[in-house]
mmCIF file of N, CA and C and ligand atoms in Angstrom:
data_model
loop_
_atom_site.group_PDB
_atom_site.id
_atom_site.type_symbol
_atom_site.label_atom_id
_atom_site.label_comp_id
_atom_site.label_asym_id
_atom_site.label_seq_id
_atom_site.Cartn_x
_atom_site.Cartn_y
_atom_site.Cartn_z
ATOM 1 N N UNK A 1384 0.833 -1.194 0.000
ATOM 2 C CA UNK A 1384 0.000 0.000 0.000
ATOM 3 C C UNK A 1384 0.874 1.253 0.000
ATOM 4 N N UNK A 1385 0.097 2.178 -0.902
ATOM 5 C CA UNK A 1385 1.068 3.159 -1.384
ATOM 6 C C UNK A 1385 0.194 4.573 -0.260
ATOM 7 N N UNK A 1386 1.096 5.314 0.144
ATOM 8 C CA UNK A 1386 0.263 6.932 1.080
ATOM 9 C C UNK A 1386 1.411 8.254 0.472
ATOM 10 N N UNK A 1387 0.249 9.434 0.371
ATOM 11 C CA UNK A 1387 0.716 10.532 0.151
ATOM 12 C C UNK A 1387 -0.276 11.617 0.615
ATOM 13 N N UNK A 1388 0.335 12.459 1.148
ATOM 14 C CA UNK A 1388 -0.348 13.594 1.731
ATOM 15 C C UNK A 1388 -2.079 14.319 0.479
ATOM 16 N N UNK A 1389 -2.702 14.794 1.709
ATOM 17 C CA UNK A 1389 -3.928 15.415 0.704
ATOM 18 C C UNK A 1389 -3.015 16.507 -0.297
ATOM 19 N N UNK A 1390 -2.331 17.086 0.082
ATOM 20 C CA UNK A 1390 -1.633 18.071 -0.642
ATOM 21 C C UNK A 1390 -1.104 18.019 -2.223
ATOM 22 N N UNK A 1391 -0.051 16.447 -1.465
ATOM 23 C CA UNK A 1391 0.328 15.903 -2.582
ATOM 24 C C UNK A 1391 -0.730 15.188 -4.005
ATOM 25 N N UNK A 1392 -1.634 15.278 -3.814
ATOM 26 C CA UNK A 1392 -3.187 14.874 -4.404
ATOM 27 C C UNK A 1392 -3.998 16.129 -5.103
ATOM 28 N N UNK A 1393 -3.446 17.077 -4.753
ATOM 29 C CA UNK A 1393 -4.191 18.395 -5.188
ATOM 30 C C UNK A 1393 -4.959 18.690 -4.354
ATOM 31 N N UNK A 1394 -4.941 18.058 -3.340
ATOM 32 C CA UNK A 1394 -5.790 18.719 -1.642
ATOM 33 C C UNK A 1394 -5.227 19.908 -1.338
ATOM 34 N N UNK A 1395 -5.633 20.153 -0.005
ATOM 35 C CA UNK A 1395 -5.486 21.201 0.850
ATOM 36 C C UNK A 1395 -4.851 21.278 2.354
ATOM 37 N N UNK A 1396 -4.768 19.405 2.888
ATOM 38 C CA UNK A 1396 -3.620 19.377 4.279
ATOM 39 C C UNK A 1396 -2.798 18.452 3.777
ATOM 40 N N UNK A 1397 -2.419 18.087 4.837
ATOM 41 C CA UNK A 1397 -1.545 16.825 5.607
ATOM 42 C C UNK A 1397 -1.892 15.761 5.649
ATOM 43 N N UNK A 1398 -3.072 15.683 6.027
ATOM 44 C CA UNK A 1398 -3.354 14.675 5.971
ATOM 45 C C UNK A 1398 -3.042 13.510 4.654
ATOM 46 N N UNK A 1399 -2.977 11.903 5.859
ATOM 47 C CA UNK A 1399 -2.084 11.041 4.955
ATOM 48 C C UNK A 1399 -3.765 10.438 3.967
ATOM 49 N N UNK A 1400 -3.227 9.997 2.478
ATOM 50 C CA UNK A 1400 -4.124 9.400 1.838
ATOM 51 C C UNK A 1400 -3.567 7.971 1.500
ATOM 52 N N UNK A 1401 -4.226 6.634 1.651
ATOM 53 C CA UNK A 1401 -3.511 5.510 1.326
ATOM 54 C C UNK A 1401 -4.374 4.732 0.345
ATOM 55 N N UNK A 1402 -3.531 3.973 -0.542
ATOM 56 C CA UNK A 1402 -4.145 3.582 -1.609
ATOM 57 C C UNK A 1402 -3.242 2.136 -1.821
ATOM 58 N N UNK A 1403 -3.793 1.248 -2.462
ATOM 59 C CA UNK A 1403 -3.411 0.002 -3.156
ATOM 60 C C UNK A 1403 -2.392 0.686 -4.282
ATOM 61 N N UNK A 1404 -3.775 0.650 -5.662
ATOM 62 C CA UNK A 1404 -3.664 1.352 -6.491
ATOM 63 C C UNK A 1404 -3.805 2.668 -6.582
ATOM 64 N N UNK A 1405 -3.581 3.605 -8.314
ATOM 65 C CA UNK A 1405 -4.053 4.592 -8.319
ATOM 66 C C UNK A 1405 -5.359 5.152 -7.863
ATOM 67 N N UNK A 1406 -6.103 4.055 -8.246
ATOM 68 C CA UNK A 1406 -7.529 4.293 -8.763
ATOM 69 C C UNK A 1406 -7.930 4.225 -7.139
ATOM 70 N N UNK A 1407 -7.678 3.416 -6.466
ATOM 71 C CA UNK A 1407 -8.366 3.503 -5.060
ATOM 72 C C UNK A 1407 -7.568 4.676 -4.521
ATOM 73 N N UNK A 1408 -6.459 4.841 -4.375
ATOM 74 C CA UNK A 1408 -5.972 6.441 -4.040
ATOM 75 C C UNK A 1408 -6.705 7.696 -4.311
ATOM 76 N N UNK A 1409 -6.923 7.621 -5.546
ATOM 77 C CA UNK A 1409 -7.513 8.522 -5.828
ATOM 78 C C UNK A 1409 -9.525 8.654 -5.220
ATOM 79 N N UNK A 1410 -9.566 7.357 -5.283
ATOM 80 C CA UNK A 1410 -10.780 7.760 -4.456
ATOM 81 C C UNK A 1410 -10.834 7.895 -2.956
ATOM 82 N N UNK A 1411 -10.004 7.677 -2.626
ATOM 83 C CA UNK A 1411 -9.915 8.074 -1.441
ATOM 84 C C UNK A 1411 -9.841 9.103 -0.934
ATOM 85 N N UNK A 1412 -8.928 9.739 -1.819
ATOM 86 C CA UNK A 1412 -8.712 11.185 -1.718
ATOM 87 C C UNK A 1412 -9.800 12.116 -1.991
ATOM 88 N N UNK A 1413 -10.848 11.166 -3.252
ATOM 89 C CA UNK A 1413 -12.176 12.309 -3.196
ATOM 90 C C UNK A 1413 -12.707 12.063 -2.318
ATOM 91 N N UNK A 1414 -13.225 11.100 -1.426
ATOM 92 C CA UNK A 1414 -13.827 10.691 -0.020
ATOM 93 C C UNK A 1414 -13.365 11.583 0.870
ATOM 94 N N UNK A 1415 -12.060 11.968 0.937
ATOM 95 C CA UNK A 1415 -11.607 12.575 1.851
ATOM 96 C C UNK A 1415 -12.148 14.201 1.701
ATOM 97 N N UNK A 1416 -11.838 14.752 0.405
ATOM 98 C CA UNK A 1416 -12.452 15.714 0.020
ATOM 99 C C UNK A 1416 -14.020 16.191 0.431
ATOM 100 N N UNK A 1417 -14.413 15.167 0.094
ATOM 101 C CA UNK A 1417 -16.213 15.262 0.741
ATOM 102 C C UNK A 1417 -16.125 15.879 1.635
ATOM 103 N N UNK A 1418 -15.630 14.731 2.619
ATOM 104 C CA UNK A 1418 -15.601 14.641 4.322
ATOM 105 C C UNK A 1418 -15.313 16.104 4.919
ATOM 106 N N UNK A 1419 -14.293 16.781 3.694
ATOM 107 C CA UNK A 1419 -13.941 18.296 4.224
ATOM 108 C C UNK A 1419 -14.428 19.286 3.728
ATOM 109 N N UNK A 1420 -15.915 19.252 2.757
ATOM 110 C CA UNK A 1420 -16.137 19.882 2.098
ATOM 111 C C UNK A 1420 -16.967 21.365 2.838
ATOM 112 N N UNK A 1421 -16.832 21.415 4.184
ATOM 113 C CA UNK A 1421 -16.816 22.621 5.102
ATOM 114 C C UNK A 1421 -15.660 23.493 5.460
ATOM 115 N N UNK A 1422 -14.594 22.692 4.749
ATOM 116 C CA UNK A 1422 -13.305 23.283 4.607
ATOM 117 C C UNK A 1422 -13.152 24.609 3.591
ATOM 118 N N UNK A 1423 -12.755 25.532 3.771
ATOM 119 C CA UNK A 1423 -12.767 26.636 2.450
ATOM 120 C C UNK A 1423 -11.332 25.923 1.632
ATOM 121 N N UNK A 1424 -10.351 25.401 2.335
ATOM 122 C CA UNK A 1424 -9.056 25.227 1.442
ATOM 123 C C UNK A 1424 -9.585 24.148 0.637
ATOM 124 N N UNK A 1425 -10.284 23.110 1.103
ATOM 125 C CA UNK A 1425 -10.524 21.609 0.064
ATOM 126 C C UNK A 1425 -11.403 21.920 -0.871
ATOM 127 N N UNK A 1426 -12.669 23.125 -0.276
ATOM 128 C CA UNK A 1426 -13.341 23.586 -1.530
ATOM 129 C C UNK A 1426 -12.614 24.002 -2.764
ATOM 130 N N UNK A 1427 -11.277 24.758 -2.560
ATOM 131 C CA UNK A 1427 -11.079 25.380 -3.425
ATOM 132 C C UNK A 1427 -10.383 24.284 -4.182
ATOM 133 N N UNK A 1428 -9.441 23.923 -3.512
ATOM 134 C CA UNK A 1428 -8.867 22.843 -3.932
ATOM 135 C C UNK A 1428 -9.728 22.169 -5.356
ATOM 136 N N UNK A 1429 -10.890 21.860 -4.823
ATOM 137 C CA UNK A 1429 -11.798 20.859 -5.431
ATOM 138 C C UNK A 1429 -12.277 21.978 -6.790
ATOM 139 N N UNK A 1430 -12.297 23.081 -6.454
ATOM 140 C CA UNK A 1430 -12.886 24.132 -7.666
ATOM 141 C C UNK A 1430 -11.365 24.116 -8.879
ATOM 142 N N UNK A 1431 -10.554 24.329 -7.971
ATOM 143 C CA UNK A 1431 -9.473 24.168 -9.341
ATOM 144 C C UNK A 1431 -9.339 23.149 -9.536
ATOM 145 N N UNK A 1432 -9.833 21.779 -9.211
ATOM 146 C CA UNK A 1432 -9.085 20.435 -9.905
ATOM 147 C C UNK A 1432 -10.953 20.526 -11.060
ATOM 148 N N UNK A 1433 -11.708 21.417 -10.646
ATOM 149 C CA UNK A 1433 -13.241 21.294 -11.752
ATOM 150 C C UNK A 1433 -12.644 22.002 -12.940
ATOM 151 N N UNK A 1434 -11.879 23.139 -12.375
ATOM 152 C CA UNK A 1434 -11.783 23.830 -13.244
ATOM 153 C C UNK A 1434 -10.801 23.433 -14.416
ATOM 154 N N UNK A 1435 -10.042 22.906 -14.174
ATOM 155 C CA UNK A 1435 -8.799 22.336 -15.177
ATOM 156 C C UNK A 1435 -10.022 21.310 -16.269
ATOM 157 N N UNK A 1436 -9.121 21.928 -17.808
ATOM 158 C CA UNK A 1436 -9.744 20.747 -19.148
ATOM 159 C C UNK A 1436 -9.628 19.711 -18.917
ATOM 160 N N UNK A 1437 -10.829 18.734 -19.433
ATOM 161 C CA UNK A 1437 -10.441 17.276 -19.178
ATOM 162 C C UNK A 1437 -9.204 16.738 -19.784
ATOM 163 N N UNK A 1438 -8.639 17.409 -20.680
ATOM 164 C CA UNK A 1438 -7.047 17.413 -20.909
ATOM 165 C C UNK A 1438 -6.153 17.359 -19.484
ATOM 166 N N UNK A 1439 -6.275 18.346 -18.933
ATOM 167 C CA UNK A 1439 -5.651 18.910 -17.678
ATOM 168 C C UNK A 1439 -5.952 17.934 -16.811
ATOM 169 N N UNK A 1440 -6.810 17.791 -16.720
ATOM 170 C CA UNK A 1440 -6.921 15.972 -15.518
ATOM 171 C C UNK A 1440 -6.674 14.549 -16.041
ATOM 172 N N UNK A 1441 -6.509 15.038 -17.179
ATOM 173 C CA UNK A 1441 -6.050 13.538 -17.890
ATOM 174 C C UNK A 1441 -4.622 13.499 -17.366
ATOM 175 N N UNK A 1442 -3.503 14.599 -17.576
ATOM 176 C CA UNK A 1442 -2.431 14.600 -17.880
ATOM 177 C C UNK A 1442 -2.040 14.282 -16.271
ATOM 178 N N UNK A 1443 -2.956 15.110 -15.530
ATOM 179 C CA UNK A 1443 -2.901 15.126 -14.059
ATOM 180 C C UNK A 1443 -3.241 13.750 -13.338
ATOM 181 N N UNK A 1444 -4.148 13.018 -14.074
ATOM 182 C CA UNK A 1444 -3.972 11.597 -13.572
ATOM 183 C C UNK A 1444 -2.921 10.460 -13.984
ATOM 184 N N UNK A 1445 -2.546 10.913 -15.284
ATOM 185 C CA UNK A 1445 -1.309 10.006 -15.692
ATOM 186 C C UNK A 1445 0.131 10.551 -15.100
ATOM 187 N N UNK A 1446 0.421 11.591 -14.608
ATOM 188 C CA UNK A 1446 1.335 12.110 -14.215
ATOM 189 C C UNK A 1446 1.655 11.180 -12.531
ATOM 190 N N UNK A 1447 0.103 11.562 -12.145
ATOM 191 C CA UNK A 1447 -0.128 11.111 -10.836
ATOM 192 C C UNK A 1447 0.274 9.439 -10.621
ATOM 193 N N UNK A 1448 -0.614 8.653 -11.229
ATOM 194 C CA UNK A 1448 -0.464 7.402 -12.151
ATOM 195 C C UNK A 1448 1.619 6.925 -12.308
ATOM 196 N N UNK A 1449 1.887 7.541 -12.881
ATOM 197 C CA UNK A 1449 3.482 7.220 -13.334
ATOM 198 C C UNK A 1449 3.995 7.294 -11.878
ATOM 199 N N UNK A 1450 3.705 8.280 -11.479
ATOM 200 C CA UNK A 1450 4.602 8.582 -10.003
ATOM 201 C C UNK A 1450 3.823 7.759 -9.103
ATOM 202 N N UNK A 1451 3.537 7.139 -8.525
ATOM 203 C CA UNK A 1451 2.206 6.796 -7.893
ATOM 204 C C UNK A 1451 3.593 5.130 -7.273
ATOM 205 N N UNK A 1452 4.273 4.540 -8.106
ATOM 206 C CA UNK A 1452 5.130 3.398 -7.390
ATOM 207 C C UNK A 1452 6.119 4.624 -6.565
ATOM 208 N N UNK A 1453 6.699 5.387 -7.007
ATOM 209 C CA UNK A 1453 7.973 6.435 -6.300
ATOM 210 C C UNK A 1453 7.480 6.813 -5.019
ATOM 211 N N UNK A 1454 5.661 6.995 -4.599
ATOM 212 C CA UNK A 1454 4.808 7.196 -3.640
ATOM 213 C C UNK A 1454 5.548 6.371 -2.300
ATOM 214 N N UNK A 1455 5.893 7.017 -1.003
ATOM 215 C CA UNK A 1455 6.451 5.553 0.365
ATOM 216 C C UNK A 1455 5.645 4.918 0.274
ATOM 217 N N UNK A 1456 5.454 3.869 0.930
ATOM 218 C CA UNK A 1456 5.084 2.864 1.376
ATOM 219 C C UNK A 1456 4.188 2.878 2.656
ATOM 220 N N UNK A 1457 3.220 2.571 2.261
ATOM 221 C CA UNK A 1457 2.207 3.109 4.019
ATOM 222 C C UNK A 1457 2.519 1.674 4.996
HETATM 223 ZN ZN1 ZN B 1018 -7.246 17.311 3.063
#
């Protein structure tokens, strides 16, 4: 199992996110997002990852994706 900060995810803390894979990482990280969605930083967070072209999150998930083994080890 792979962990990286909300930050490192395009969040807004510290908090740790842990994942198998990408794909469960990444949902985790939107779960987590929810959970903070009384947060003004995760809102925004969450408004610029809407706002980027689905180009821009493509590139942003394969980027994420490639790097995602280099991720420690939870
Ligand atoms: Zn967070």
């Amino acid at each position: 199992m792979k962990k990286a900060t909300c930050k490192q995810l395009a969040g807004a803390c510290d908090e740790i996110i842990t994942g198998n894979t990408p794909e469960e990482m990444a949902e985790n990280s939107k779960k987590h997002a929810m959970e903070n969605m009384n947060d003004e930083a995760h809102q925004q967070a969450m408004q610029a990852m809407m706002k980027m072209s689905e180009e821009e999150q493509q590139n942003w998930y394969k980027n994420f994706v490639d790097s995602f083994d280099s991720l420690e080890d939870a």
